[in-house]
Short mmCIF file of N, CA, C and O in Angstrom, two decimals:
data_model
loop_
_atom_site.label_atom_id
_atom_site.label_comp_id
_atom_site.label_asym_id
_atom_site.label_seq_id
_atom_site.Cartn_x
_atom_site.Cartn_y
_atom_site.Cartn_z
N MET M 1 -23.73 -30.07 -16.36
CA MET M 1 -23.06 -28.90 -16.88
C MET M 1 -22.34 -28.20 -15.74
O MET M 1 -22.93 -27.85 -14.73
N GLY M 2 -21.06 -28.02 -15.87
CA GLY M 2 -20.26 -27.42 -14.81
C GLY M 2 -19.98 -25.96 -15.09
O GLY M 2 -20.19 -25.45 -16.20
N PHE M 3 -19.51 -25.31 -14.09
CA PHE M 3 -19.15 -23.91 -14.23
C PHE M 3 -17.74 -23.79 -14.79
O PHE M 3 -16.84 -24.55 -14.43
N ILE M 4 -17.54 -22.83 -15.65
CA ILE M 4 -16.21 -22.54 -16.17
C ILE M 4 -15.75 -21.26 -15.50
O ILE M 4 -16.37 -20.20 -15.65
N THR M 5 -14.67 -21.37 -14.74
CA THR M 5 -14.18 -20.20 -14.03
C THR M 5 -12.77 -19.87 -14.50
O THR M 5 -12.02 -20.75 -14.90
N GLN M 6 -12.45 -18.62 -14.44
CA GLN M 6 -11.10 -18.19 -14.76
C GLN M 6 -10.24 -18.39 -13.52
O GLN M 6 -10.55 -17.87 -12.45
N ARG M 7 -9.18 -19.14 -13.64
CA ARG M 7 -8.29 -19.37 -12.52
C ARG M 7 -7.39 -18.15 -12.33
O ARG M 7 -6.83 -17.64 -13.29
N LYS M 8 -7.29 -17.69 -11.09
CA LYS M 8 -6.46 -16.54 -10.80
C LYS M 8 -5.00 -16.96 -10.82
O LYS M 8 -4.63 -18.03 -10.32
N ILE M 9 -4.16 -16.12 -11.37
CA ILE M 9 -2.73 -16.39 -11.44
C ILE M 9 -2.04 -15.60 -10.34
O ILE M 9 -2.32 -14.43 -10.12
N CYS M 10 -1.12 -16.27 -9.67
CA CYS M 10 -0.38 -15.64 -8.58
C CYS M 10 0.44 -14.47 -9.14
O CYS M 10 1.24 -14.65 -10.06
N PRO M 11 0.26 -13.27 -8.59
CA PRO M 11 1.02 -12.11 -9.11
C PRO M 11 2.52 -12.24 -8.87
O PRO M 11 3.32 -11.69 -9.63
N PHE M 12 2.91 -12.97 -7.84
CA PHE M 12 4.33 -13.13 -7.54
C PHE M 12 4.99 -14.17 -8.45
O PHE M 12 6.16 -14.05 -8.79
N CYS M 13 4.24 -15.19 -8.86
CA CYS M 13 4.76 -16.17 -9.82
C CYS M 13 4.82 -15.57 -11.22
O CYS M 13 5.72 -15.87 -12.00
N GLU M 14 3.84 -14.74 -11.53
CA GLU M 14 3.76 -14.12 -12.85
C GLU M 14 4.88 -13.09 -13.05
O GLU M 14 5.51 -13.04 -14.10
N ASN M 15 5.12 -12.28 -12.04
CA ASN M 15 6.14 -11.24 -12.12
C ASN M 15 7.21 -11.54 -11.08
O ASN M 15 7.05 -11.25 -9.89
N ARG M 16 8.31 -12.12 -11.52
CA ARG M 16 9.38 -12.54 -10.61
C ARG M 16 10.10 -11.36 -9.95
O ARG M 16 10.80 -11.53 -8.97
N GLU M 17 9.92 -10.15 -10.50
CA GLU M 17 10.60 -8.98 -9.94
C GLU M 17 9.93 -8.46 -8.68
O GLU M 17 10.54 -7.71 -7.92
N MET M 18 8.67 -8.83 -8.44
CA MET M 18 7.99 -8.42 -7.21
C MET M 18 8.56 -9.21 -6.05
O MET M 18 8.61 -10.44 -6.07
N VAL M 19 9.00 -8.50 -5.04
CA VAL M 19 9.62 -9.14 -3.88
C VAL M 19 8.71 -8.93 -2.67
O VAL M 19 8.21 -7.83 -2.44
N ILE M 20 8.50 -10.00 -1.92
CA ILE M 20 7.71 -9.90 -0.69
C ILE M 20 8.66 -9.53 0.43
O ILE M 20 9.55 -10.30 0.79
N ASP M 21 8.48 -8.32 0.96
CA ASP M 21 9.35 -7.83 2.02
C ASP M 21 8.49 -7.09 3.04
O ASP M 21 7.57 -6.37 2.66
N TYR M 22 8.80 -7.27 4.30
CA TYR M 22 7.99 -6.64 5.34
C TYR M 22 8.11 -5.12 5.32
O TYR M 22 7.24 -4.42 5.83
N LYS M 23 9.15 -4.58 4.70
CA LYS M 23 9.32 -3.13 4.65
C LYS M 23 8.47 -2.47 3.57
O LYS M 23 8.27 -1.27 3.60
N GLU M 24 7.94 -3.25 2.64
CA GLU M 24 7.08 -2.72 1.58
C GLU M 24 5.62 -2.81 2.03
O GLU M 24 4.85 -3.65 1.57
N TYR M 25 5.26 -1.93 2.93
CA TYR M 25 3.93 -1.98 3.53
C TYR M 25 2.83 -1.60 2.53
O TYR M 25 1.69 -2.02 2.68
N ARG M 26 3.16 -0.83 1.50
CA ARG M 26 2.13 -0.47 0.50
C ARG M 26 1.67 -1.70 -0.27
O ARG M 26 0.49 -1.84 -0.57
N LEU M 27 2.59 -2.57 -0.59
CA LEU M 27 2.25 -3.83 -1.27
C LEU M 27 1.47 -4.74 -0.34
O LEU M 27 0.48 -5.35 -0.74
N LEU M 28 1.88 -4.82 0.92
CA LEU M 28 1.23 -5.71 1.87
C LEU M 28 -0.19 -5.26 2.22
O LEU M 28 -1.03 -6.08 2.58
N ARG M 29 -0.46 -3.96 2.10
CA ARG M 29 -1.81 -3.45 2.38
C ARG M 29 -2.86 -4.05 1.45
O ARG M 29 -4.03 -4.13 1.80
N LYS M 30 -2.43 -4.44 0.25
CA LYS M 30 -3.37 -5.02 -0.72
C LYS M 30 -3.90 -6.37 -0.26
O LYS M 30 -4.91 -6.84 -0.75
N PHE M 31 -3.20 -6.99 0.67
CA PHE M 31 -3.58 -8.31 1.15
C PHE M 31 -4.24 -8.25 2.52
O PHE M 31 -4.38 -9.26 3.19
N LEU M 32 -4.69 -7.06 2.94
CA LEU M 32 -5.39 -6.88 4.20
C LEU M 32 -6.78 -6.32 3.96
O LEU M 32 -7.00 -5.55 3.03
N THR M 33 -7.72 -6.69 4.82
CA THR M 33 -9.06 -6.12 4.76
C THR M 33 -9.05 -4.75 5.44
O THR M 33 -8.04 -4.32 5.99
N GLU M 34 -10.19 -4.11 5.43
CA GLU M 34 -10.31 -2.80 6.08
C GLU M 34 -10.12 -2.92 7.59
O GLU M 34 -9.70 -1.97 8.23
N GLN M 35 -10.45 -4.08 8.15
CA GLN M 35 -10.29 -4.28 9.59
C GLN M 35 -8.87 -4.70 9.95
O GLN M 35 -8.53 -4.79 11.12
N GLY M 36 -8.04 -5.00 8.94
CA GLY M 36 -6.66 -5.39 9.21
C GLY M 36 -6.41 -6.88 9.15
O GLY M 36 -5.33 -7.34 9.49
N LYS M 37 -7.40 -7.66 8.74
CA LYS M 37 -7.23 -9.11 8.64
C LYS M 37 -6.54 -9.47 7.33
O LYS M 37 -6.70 -8.79 6.32
N ILE M 38 -5.80 -10.57 7.34
CA ILE M 38 -5.12 -11.04 6.14
C ILE M 38 -6.13 -11.76 5.26
O ILE M 38 -6.83 -12.67 5.71
N ILE M 39 -6.19 -11.37 3.98
CA ILE M 39 -7.14 -11.99 3.04
C ILE M 39 -6.57 -13.34 2.60
O ILE M 39 -5.39 -13.44 2.29
N PRO M 40 -7.40 -14.39 2.58
CA PRO M 40 -6.90 -15.71 2.19
C PRO M 40 -6.45 -15.77 0.74
O PRO M 40 -6.89 -14.98 -0.10
N GLY M 41 -5.60 -16.73 0.45
CA GLY M 41 -5.01 -16.85 -0.88
C GLY M 41 -6.00 -17.19 -1.97
O GLY M 41 -5.82 -16.76 -3.11
N PHE M 42 -7.06 -17.94 -1.67
CA PHE M 42 -8.01 -18.29 -2.71
C PHE M 42 -8.82 -17.08 -3.17
O PHE M 42 -9.37 -17.08 -4.27
N VAL M 43 -8.86 -16.04 -2.36
CA VAL M 43 -9.56 -14.82 -2.75
C VAL M 43 -8.64 -13.93 -3.58
O VAL M 43 -9.04 -13.39 -4.61
N THR M 44 -7.38 -13.78 -3.14
CA THR M 44 -6.45 -12.91 -3.83
C THR M 44 -5.78 -13.57 -5.02
O THR M 44 -5.22 -12.88 -5.87
N GLY M 45 -5.78 -14.90 -5.07
CA GLY M 45 -5.16 -15.61 -6.18
C GLY M 45 -3.69 -15.90 -5.96
O GLY M 45 -2.99 -16.31 -6.88
N VAL M 46 -3.20 -15.72 -4.75
CA VAL M 46 -1.80 -15.98 -4.44
C VAL M 46 -1.63 -17.47 -4.16
O VAL M 46 -2.46 -18.07 -3.49
N CYS M 47 -0.54 -18.05 -4.68
CA CYS M 47 -0.29 -19.48 -4.45
C CYS M 47 0.09 -19.70 -2.99
O CYS M 47 0.39 -18.76 -2.26
N ALA M 48 0.09 -20.96 -2.56
CA ALA M 48 0.32 -21.30 -1.15
C ALA M 48 1.71 -20.87 -0.69
O ALA M 48 1.87 -20.36 0.43
N LYS M 49 2.70 -21.06 -1.53
CA LYS M 49 4.08 -20.70 -1.16
C LYS M 49 4.20 -19.20 -0.90
O LYS M 49 4.75 -18.77 0.12
N HIS M 50 3.64 -18.41 -1.79
CA HIS M 50 3.73 -16.96 -1.62
C HIS M 50 2.78 -16.45 -0.55
O HIS M 50 3.04 -15.42 0.08
N GLN M 51 1.66 -17.15 -0.33
CA GLN M 51 0.74 -16.75 0.73
C GLN M 51 1.42 -16.89 2.10
O GLN M 51 1.25 -16.04 2.97
N ARG M 52 2.21 -17.93 2.28
CA ARG M 52 2.96 -18.09 3.53
C ARG M 52 3.95 -16.96 3.71
O ARG M 52 4.12 -16.43 4.81
N ARG M 53 4.61 -16.56 2.63
CA ARG M 53 5.57 -15.46 2.71
C ARG M 53 4.88 -14.13 2.98
O ARG M 53 5.39 -13.30 3.74
N VAL M 54 3.71 -13.92 2.36
CA VAL M 54 2.94 -12.68 2.60
C VAL M 54 2.51 -12.63 4.06
O VAL M 54 2.64 -11.59 4.72
N THR M 55 2.02 -13.74 4.58
CA THR M 55 1.57 -13.79 5.97
C THR M 55 2.72 -13.48 6.92
O THR M 55 2.57 -12.71 7.87
N ARG M 56 3.87 -14.07 6.67
CA ARG M 56 5.05 -13.83 7.51
C ARG M 56 5.46 -12.36 7.44
O ARG M 56 5.79 -11.75 8.46
N ALA M 57 5.43 -11.78 6.24
CA ALA M 57 5.82 -10.37 6.08
C ALA M 57 4.83 -9.44 6.76
O ALA M 57 5.23 -8.44 7.38
N VAL M 58 3.54 -9.73 6.67
CA VAL M 58 2.52 -8.90 7.33
C VAL M 58 2.71 -8.94 8.84
O VAL M 58 2.65 -7.91 9.52
N LYS M 59 2.96 -10.13 9.37
CA LYS M 59 3.14 -10.24 10.82
C LYS M 59 4.39 -9.51 11.29
O LYS M 59 4.38 -8.89 12.34
N ARG M 60 5.45 -9.56 10.50
CA ARG M 60 6.66 -8.82 10.86
C ARG M 60 6.41 -7.31 10.79
O ARG M 60 6.86 -6.56 11.65
N ALA M 61 5.70 -6.87 9.76
CA ALA M 61 5.41 -5.44 9.62
C ALA M 61 4.51 -4.95 10.74
O ALA M 61 4.66 -3.82 11.21
N ARG M 62 3.59 -5.79 11.19
CA ARG M 62 2.75 -5.41 12.33
C ARG M 62 3.58 -5.30 13.59
O ARG M 62 3.36 -4.40 14.41
N ASN M 63 4.53 -6.20 13.75
CA ASN M 63 5.34 -6.23 14.95
C ASN M 63 6.18 -4.96 15.12
O ASN M 63 6.39 -4.49 16.24
N ILE M 64 6.66 -4.39 14.03
CA ILE M 64 7.46 -3.16 14.13
C ILE M 64 6.64 -1.92 13.77
O ILE M 64 7.19 -0.87 13.47
N ALA M 65 5.31 -2.06 13.78
CA ALA M 65 4.35 -0.95 13.66
C ALA M 65 4.34 -0.30 12.29
O ALA M 65 4.05 0.89 12.17
N LEU M 66 4.64 -1.04 11.23
CA LEU M 66 4.45 -0.50 9.89
C LEU M 66 3.00 -0.70 9.43
O LEU M 66 2.49 0.09 8.65
N LEU M 67 2.37 -1.75 9.93
CA LEU M 67 0.96 -2.04 9.63
C LEU M 67 0.20 -2.17 10.94
O LEU M 67 0.76 -2.65 11.94
N PRO M 68 -1.06 -1.79 10.96
CA PRO M 68 -1.84 -1.93 12.20
C PRO M 68 -2.33 -3.36 12.39
O PRO M 68 -2.55 -4.10 11.42
N TYR M 69 -2.49 -3.75 13.65
CA TYR M 69 -3.09 -5.05 13.93
C TYR M 69 -4.58 -5.02 13.60
O TYR M 69 -5.11 -5.94 13.00
N THR M 70 -5.24 -3.93 14.01
CA THR M 70 -6.66 -3.74 13.71
C THR M 70 -6.87 -2.27 13.38
O THR M 70 -6.05 -1.42 13.69
N ARG M 71 -8.00 -2.00 12.77
CA ARG M 71 -8.38 -0.61 12.51
C ARG M 71 -9.67 -0.32 13.25
O ARG M 71 -10.56 -1.17 13.36
N ASP M 72 -9.76 0.89 13.74
CA ASP M 72 -10.96 1.30 14.45
C ASP M 72 -12.05 1.58 13.43
O ASP M 72 -11.86 2.38 12.51
N VAL M 73 -13.18 0.94 13.58
CA VAL M 73 -14.30 1.09 12.64
C VAL M 73 -14.91 2.48 12.75
O VAL M 73 -15.45 3.00 11.77
N ARG M 74 -14.80 3.11 13.89
CA ARG M 74 -15.43 4.42 14.12
C ARG M 74 -14.73 5.54 13.37
O ARG M 74 -15.29 6.61 13.20
N GLU M 75 -13.50 5.31 12.90
CA GLU M 75 -12.76 6.38 12.22
C GLU M 75 -13.28 6.63 10.85
O GLU M 75 -13.69 5.84 10.11
#
């Protein structure tokens, strides 16, 4: 007897109007942990193609200081 799991659907494939852009830091924050790490695609349900784009956008946003590289746990 196997487990029946609900497969997560990629939010970017489902809604074509959502654009992955490094300037939309509010959207990109959803894909980061509290420490600032990028959450893997199998957890968020993002497909591989869009996960690569999210990763690239997060790294660009970090580079121009829209997103932090890390967060201080003491705060």
